[in-house]
Amino acid sequence: MNRILLASAFLLVSISAAFADEIPSALPAPAVVSPVPAAVSPVPKAPALKLVEPHLHIARSNIVGHARVALTFDACMGQADERILSTLVRERIPATIFVTARWLKRNPAAVAVFLQNPDLFELENHGQNHIPTVDTPTLIYGIASAGSPQAVRQEVEGGAAAMVAAGIPAPRWFRGSTAKYDPSAIGEIRAMGYRIAGYSVNGDGGSLLGAGITEKRIASAKDGDVVISHINQPTHAAGEGVAKALVDLKAKGTQFVRLGYVEDTGDDKTTE
């Protein structure tokens, strides 16, 4: 009996296996379709910010041996450099000094010297807080720009207000921190009634050059040049070179003038 049952079971298993071979074990897997990426419009790049560093020249004397040169000094922050200031006074050399509100506040004694020598010194606007007058956010030499037209106006007007409060005549010239601008900011500053002071000779490289090279640079100024240097870094070697160069130029017969007393030509629409 058991043998019959086992044989029957074996037969059923064999039949099931035979039918199973004919039946697909599973439905075919659906084909995997990769999604078609949607067309992505390229993000337009913002145009590169155009900064300019304007040049400025004054009318030449055209007299051999008597080149006409305008000396301009930035008083950004820090203290007055007495090496330069005393040389200017002792040698009776006129110059245009661009002062910030911050520098005025810290240097009342030097301001008094400027005001006591109106035949030598012309004081002009270097801004309120020494912020680059660029109306788009950016960094210039690591300094954050004003970043908007309103902030540019505040930098310019704040500097002028501090000057008037210190007893200085209302300024007519402006030079921003780093001496770099974007064209729209130039238009804004000009619309406020200022001429913008560029330069043609970088005398001291932001007061970072050594005394020797600073002296050579400034002493090489030619007829019609406008020299930029700094009068606010008394601990820098450059100040020694500036003072020596002033004596060098005077010995050559140089005619020193202030910006407000001679015709000038600035590029990038800074004086038009």
Coordinates of C-alpha atoms in Angstrom, one line a residue:
M1 CA 0.0 0.0 0.0
N2 CA 2.7 2.4 0.9
R3 CA 4.5 1.6 -2.3
I4 CA 1.4 2.5 -4.3
L5 CA 1.0 5.9 -2.4
L6 CA 4.7 6.8 -3.0
A7 CA 4.4 5.9 -6.7
S8 CA 1.3 8.1 -7.0
A9 CA 3.0 11.0 -5.3
F10 CA 6.1 10.7 -7.5
L11 CA 3.9 10.7 -10.6
L12 CA 2.1 13.9 -9.5
V13 CA 5.4 15.6 -8.8
S14 CA 6.7 14.7 -12.2
I15 CA 3.6 15.9 -14.0
S16 CA 3.7 19.2 -12.1
A17 CA 7.4 19.7 -13.0
A18 CA 6.6 19.1 -16.7
F19 CA 3.9 21.7 -16.8
A20 CA 6.0 24.1 -14.8
D21 CA 8.6 24.0 -17.5
E22 CA 6.1 25.3 -20.0
I23 CA 4.8 28.2 -17.9
P24 CA 7.0 31.3 -17.6
S25 CA 8.3 31.6 -14.1
A26 CA 7.5 35.4 -14.1
L27 CA 6.3 38.1 -16.4
P28 CA 9.2 39.9 -18.2
A29 CA 10.4 42.9 -16.3
P30 CA 9.3 46.2 -17.8
A31 CA 12.0 48.0 -19.8
V32 CA 13.7 50.7 -17.8
V33 CA 13.4 54.0 -19.6
S34 CA 15.8 56.7 -18.6
P35 CA 14.0 60.0 -18.0
V36 CA 14.6 62.6 -20.6
P37 CA 16.1 65.7 -18.9
A38 CA 14.1 68.8 -19.4
A39 CA 15.8 71.5 -21.4
V40 CA 17.7 73.8 -19.0
S41 CA 18.3 77.4 -20.1
P42 CA 21.9 78.5 -19.2
V43 CA 21.9 81.0 -16.4
P44 CA 23.3 84.2 -17.9
K45 CA 26.5 85.4 -16.3
A46 CA 26.5 88.8 -14.7
P47 CA 28.7 91.2 -16.7
A48 CA 32.1 91.6 -15.2
L49 CA 32.4 94.8 -13.1
K50 CA 34.4 97.4 -15.0
L51 CA 36.6 99.5 -12.7
V52 CA 38.7 102.4 -13.8
E53 CA 41.6 104.2 -12.2
P54 CA 41.5 107.6 -13.9
H55 CA 44.5 109.6 -15.0
L56 CA 44.9 113.3 -14.5
H57 CA 47.3 115.8 -16.0
I58 CA 47.6 119.5 -15.5
A59 CA 48.6 122.2 -18.1
R60 CA 52.3 122.1 -18.7
S61 CA 54.5 125.1 -18.1
N62 CA 56.5 124.3 -21.3
I63 CA 59.4 126.0 -19.7
V64 CA 62.7 124.0 -19.8
G65 CA 64.0 123.4 -16.3
H66 CA 60.7 124.5 -14.7
A67 CA 58.4 121.6 -15.0
R68 CA 54.9 122.2 -13.5
V69 CA 53.9 119.4 -11.1
A70 CA 50.8 119.0 -8.8
L71 CA 51.5 117.2 -5.6
T72 CA 48.5 115.4 -4.1
F73 CA 48.5 113.6 -0.8
D74 CA 45.9 111.2 0.6
A75 CA 45.2 111.4 4.4
C76 CA 43.2 108.2 4.7
M77 CA 43.3 107.1 8.3
G78 CA 46.0 107.0 11.0
Q79 CA 48.3 109.9 12.0
A80 CA 49.9 112.8 10.1
D81 CA 53.4 112.1 8.7
E82 CA 55.4 115.0 10.2
R83 CA 58.3 114.1 7.9
I84 CA 56.3 115.1 4.9
L85 CA 54.2 117.9 6.5
S86 CA 57.3 119.7 8.0
T87 CA 59.1 119.5 4.6
L88 CA 56.2 121.0 2.8
V89 CA 56.0 123.9 5.3
R90 CA 59.7 124.4 5.6
E91 CA 60.3 124.4 1.8
R92 CA 57.1 126.3 1.1
I93 CA 55.9 123.7 -1.3
P94 CA 52.2 123.9 -2.2
A95 CA 50.1 120.7 -2.3
T96 CA 46.6 119.4 -2.4
I97 CA 45.6 117.2 0.5
F98 CA 42.7 114.8 0.3
V99 CA 41.3 114.2 3.8
T100 CA 38.7 111.7 5.2
A101 CA 36.4 112.5 8.1
R102 CA 38.1 109.8 10.1
W103 CA 41.6 111.4 9.6
L104 CA 40.3 114.9 10.4
K105 CA 39.0 113.7 13.7
R106 CA 42.3 112.1 14.8
N107 CA 44.6 114.9 13.6
P108 CA 43.5 118.3 14.8
A109 CA 47.1 119.6 15.1
A110 CA 47.9 118.8 11.5
V111 CA 44.6 120.3 10.4
A112 CA 45.5 123.5 12.2
V113 CA 48.9 123.6 10.3
F114 CA 47.0 123.3 7.0
L115 CA 44.6 126.0 7.9
Q116 CA 47.4 128.3 9.1
N117 CA 49.1 128.0 5.6
P118 CA 46.4 128.7 3.1
D119 CA 49.0 129.8 0.5
L120 CA 50.4 126.2 0.6
F121 CA 47.5 123.8 1.2
E122 CA 44.3 123.1 -0.6
L123 CA 42.2 120.6 1.3
E124 CA 39.8 118.3 -0.6
N125 CA 37.4 115.5 0.0
H126 CA 38.6 111.9 0.4
G127 CA 35.3 110.6 1.8
Q128 CA 33.8 109.9 5.1
N129 CA 35.0 106.4 6.0
H130 CA 37.6 105.6 3.3
I131 CA 35.2 103.3 1.4
P132 CA 35.7 102.8 -2.3
T133 CA 33.1 104.8 -4.2
V134 CA 31.9 101.9 -6.4
D135 CA 28.1 101.5 -6.5
T136 CA 28.2 97.7 -7.0
P137 CA 29.2 95.3 -4.2
T138 CA 32.8 94.2 -4.6
L139 CA 36.2 94.1 -2.9
I140 CA 39.0 96.3 -3.9
Y141 CA 42.4 95.5 -2.3
G142 CA 40.3 93.7 0.3
I143 CA 38.2 96.7 1.1
A144 CA 34.4 96.4 0.6
S145 CA 33.0 99.0 -1.8
A146 CA 30.1 101.3 -1.0
G147 CA 27.9 99.0 -3.0
S148 CA 25.0 101.2 -3.9
P149 CA 24.4 104.7 -5.3
Q150 CA 23.0 105.8 -1.9
A151 CA 26.1 104.6 -0.1
V152 CA 28.4 106.4 -2.6
R153 CA 26.5 109.6 -2.0
Q154 CA 26.8 109.1 1.8
E155 CA 30.6 108.5 1.5
V156 CA 31.0 111.7 -0.5
E157 CA 28.6 113.9 1.4
G158 CA 29.8 112.7 4.8
G159 CA 33.4 113.6 4.0
A160 CA 32.4 117.1 2.8
A161 CA 30.2 117.7 5.9
A162 CA 33.1 116.8 8.2
M163 CA 35.4 119.2 6.4
V164 CA 33.0 122.1 6.7
A165 CA 32.5 121.3 10.4
A166 CA 36.3 121.5 10.9
G167 CA 36.4 125.0 9.4
I168 CA 37.6 123.9 6.0
P169 CA 36.1 125.5 2.9
A170 CA 33.6 123.4 1.0
P171 CA 35.6 120.9 -1.2
R172 CA 35.5 121.0 -5.0
W173 CA 37.5 117.9 -5.7
F174 CA 36.9 114.3 -4.7
R175 CA 39.2 111.3 -4.6
G176 CA 37.8 108.0 -3.4
S177 CA 39.5 105.2 -1.4
T178 CA 41.7 103.1 -3.7
A179 CA 41.3 105.7 -6.5
K180 CA 39.1 103.2 -8.4
Y181 CA 35.5 103.7 -9.5
D182 CA 32.9 102.2 -11.8
P183 CA 31.6 104.5 -14.6
S184 CA 28.2 104.9 -13.0
A185 CA 29.7 106.0 -9.7
I186 CA 31.8 108.6 -11.6
G187 CA 28.6 110.0 -13.1
E188 CA 27.0 110.1 -9.7
I189 CA 29.9 112.0 -8.1
R190 CA 30.2 114.4 -11.0
A191 CA 26.4 115.1 -10.7
M192 CA 27.1 116.2 -7.1
G193 CA 29.4 118.9 -8.5
Y194 CA 32.8 117.4 -7.9
R195 CA 35.8 116.9 -10.2
I196 CA 37.4 113.6 -9.6
A197 CA 41.1 113.6 -8.9
G198 CA 43.1 110.9 -10.8
Y199 CA 46.8 111.0 -11.1
S200 CA 49.7 110.3 -13.5
V201 CA 52.5 109.3 -11.1
N202 CA 52.0 106.8 -8.3
G203 CA 54.6 108.0 -5.9
D204 CA 54.6 105.6 -3.0
G205 CA 52.4 102.6 -4.0
G206 CA 49.9 103.2 -1.3
S207 CA 52.7 104.0 1.2
L208 CA 54.0 100.4 0.8
L209 CA 57.1 101.1 -1.2
G210 CA 60.6 101.6 0.3
A211 CA 62.2 105.0 0.7
G212 CA 64.6 104.7 -2.2
I213 CA 62.1 103.7 -4.9
T214 CA 59.5 106.2 -3.6
E215 CA 62.1 109.0 -3.9
K216 CA 63.0 107.9 -7.5
R217 CA 59.4 107.7 -8.6
I218 CA 58.4 111.1 -7.3
A219 CA 61.6 112.8 -8.4
S220 CA 61.0 111.5 -11.9
A221 CA 57.8 113.6 -12.3
K222 CA 57.6 115.5 -15.6
D223 CA 56.0 118.7 -16.8
G224 CA 52.2 118.3 -16.4
D225 CA 52.3 115.3 -14.0
V226 CA 50.0 114.8 -11.0
V227 CA 51.6 112.9 -8.2
I228 CA 49.7 110.8 -5.6
S229 CA 51.3 109.9 -2.3
H230 CA 50.2 109.4 1.3
I231 CA 50.6 111.7 4.3
N232 CA 49.1 109.4 6.9
Q233 CA 51.7 106.6 7.5
P234 CA 54.4 108.1 9.7
T235 CA 55.9 104.6 10.5
H236 CA 56.3 103.6 6.8
A237 CA 59.6 104.0 5.1
A238 CA 57.9 105.5 2.1
G239 CA 57.4 108.8 3.9
E240 CA 61.1 109.3 4.1
G241 CA 61.4 108.9 0.4
V242 CA 58.5 111.4 -0.2
A243 CA 60.3 114.0 1.9
K244 CA 63.5 113.6 0.0
A245 CA 61.8 113.7 -3.4
L246 CA 60.2 117.0 -2.5
V247 CA 63.6 118.5 -2.0
D248 CA 64.9 116.8 -5.2
L249 CA 62.1 118.3 -7.3
K250 CA 62.6 121.8 -5.8
A251 CA 66.3 121.7 -6.5
K252 CA 65.4 121.0 -10.2
G253 CA 63.4 124.2 -10.4
T254 CA 60.0 122.5 -10.4
Q255 CA 57.0 124.7 -10.3
F256 CA 54.6 123.2 -7.7
V257 CA 50.8 124.0 -8.1
R258 CA 47.6 123.0 -6.5
L259 CA 44.8 121.3 -8.4
G260 CA 42.4 124.2 -8.0
Y261 CA 44.7 126.8 -9.5
V262 CA 45.6 125.3 -12.9
E263 CA 43.9 123.8 -15.9
D264 CA 43.6 120.0 -15.9
T265 CA 42.5 117.1 -18.0
G266 CA 41.2 113.9 -16.5
D267 CA 40.1 110.8 -18.5
D268 CA 37.0 108.6 -17.9
K269 CA 34.8 111.7 -17.8
T270 CA 36.2 112.7 -14.4
T271 CA 36.7 116.4 -15.1
E272 CA 34.5 117.2 -18.1

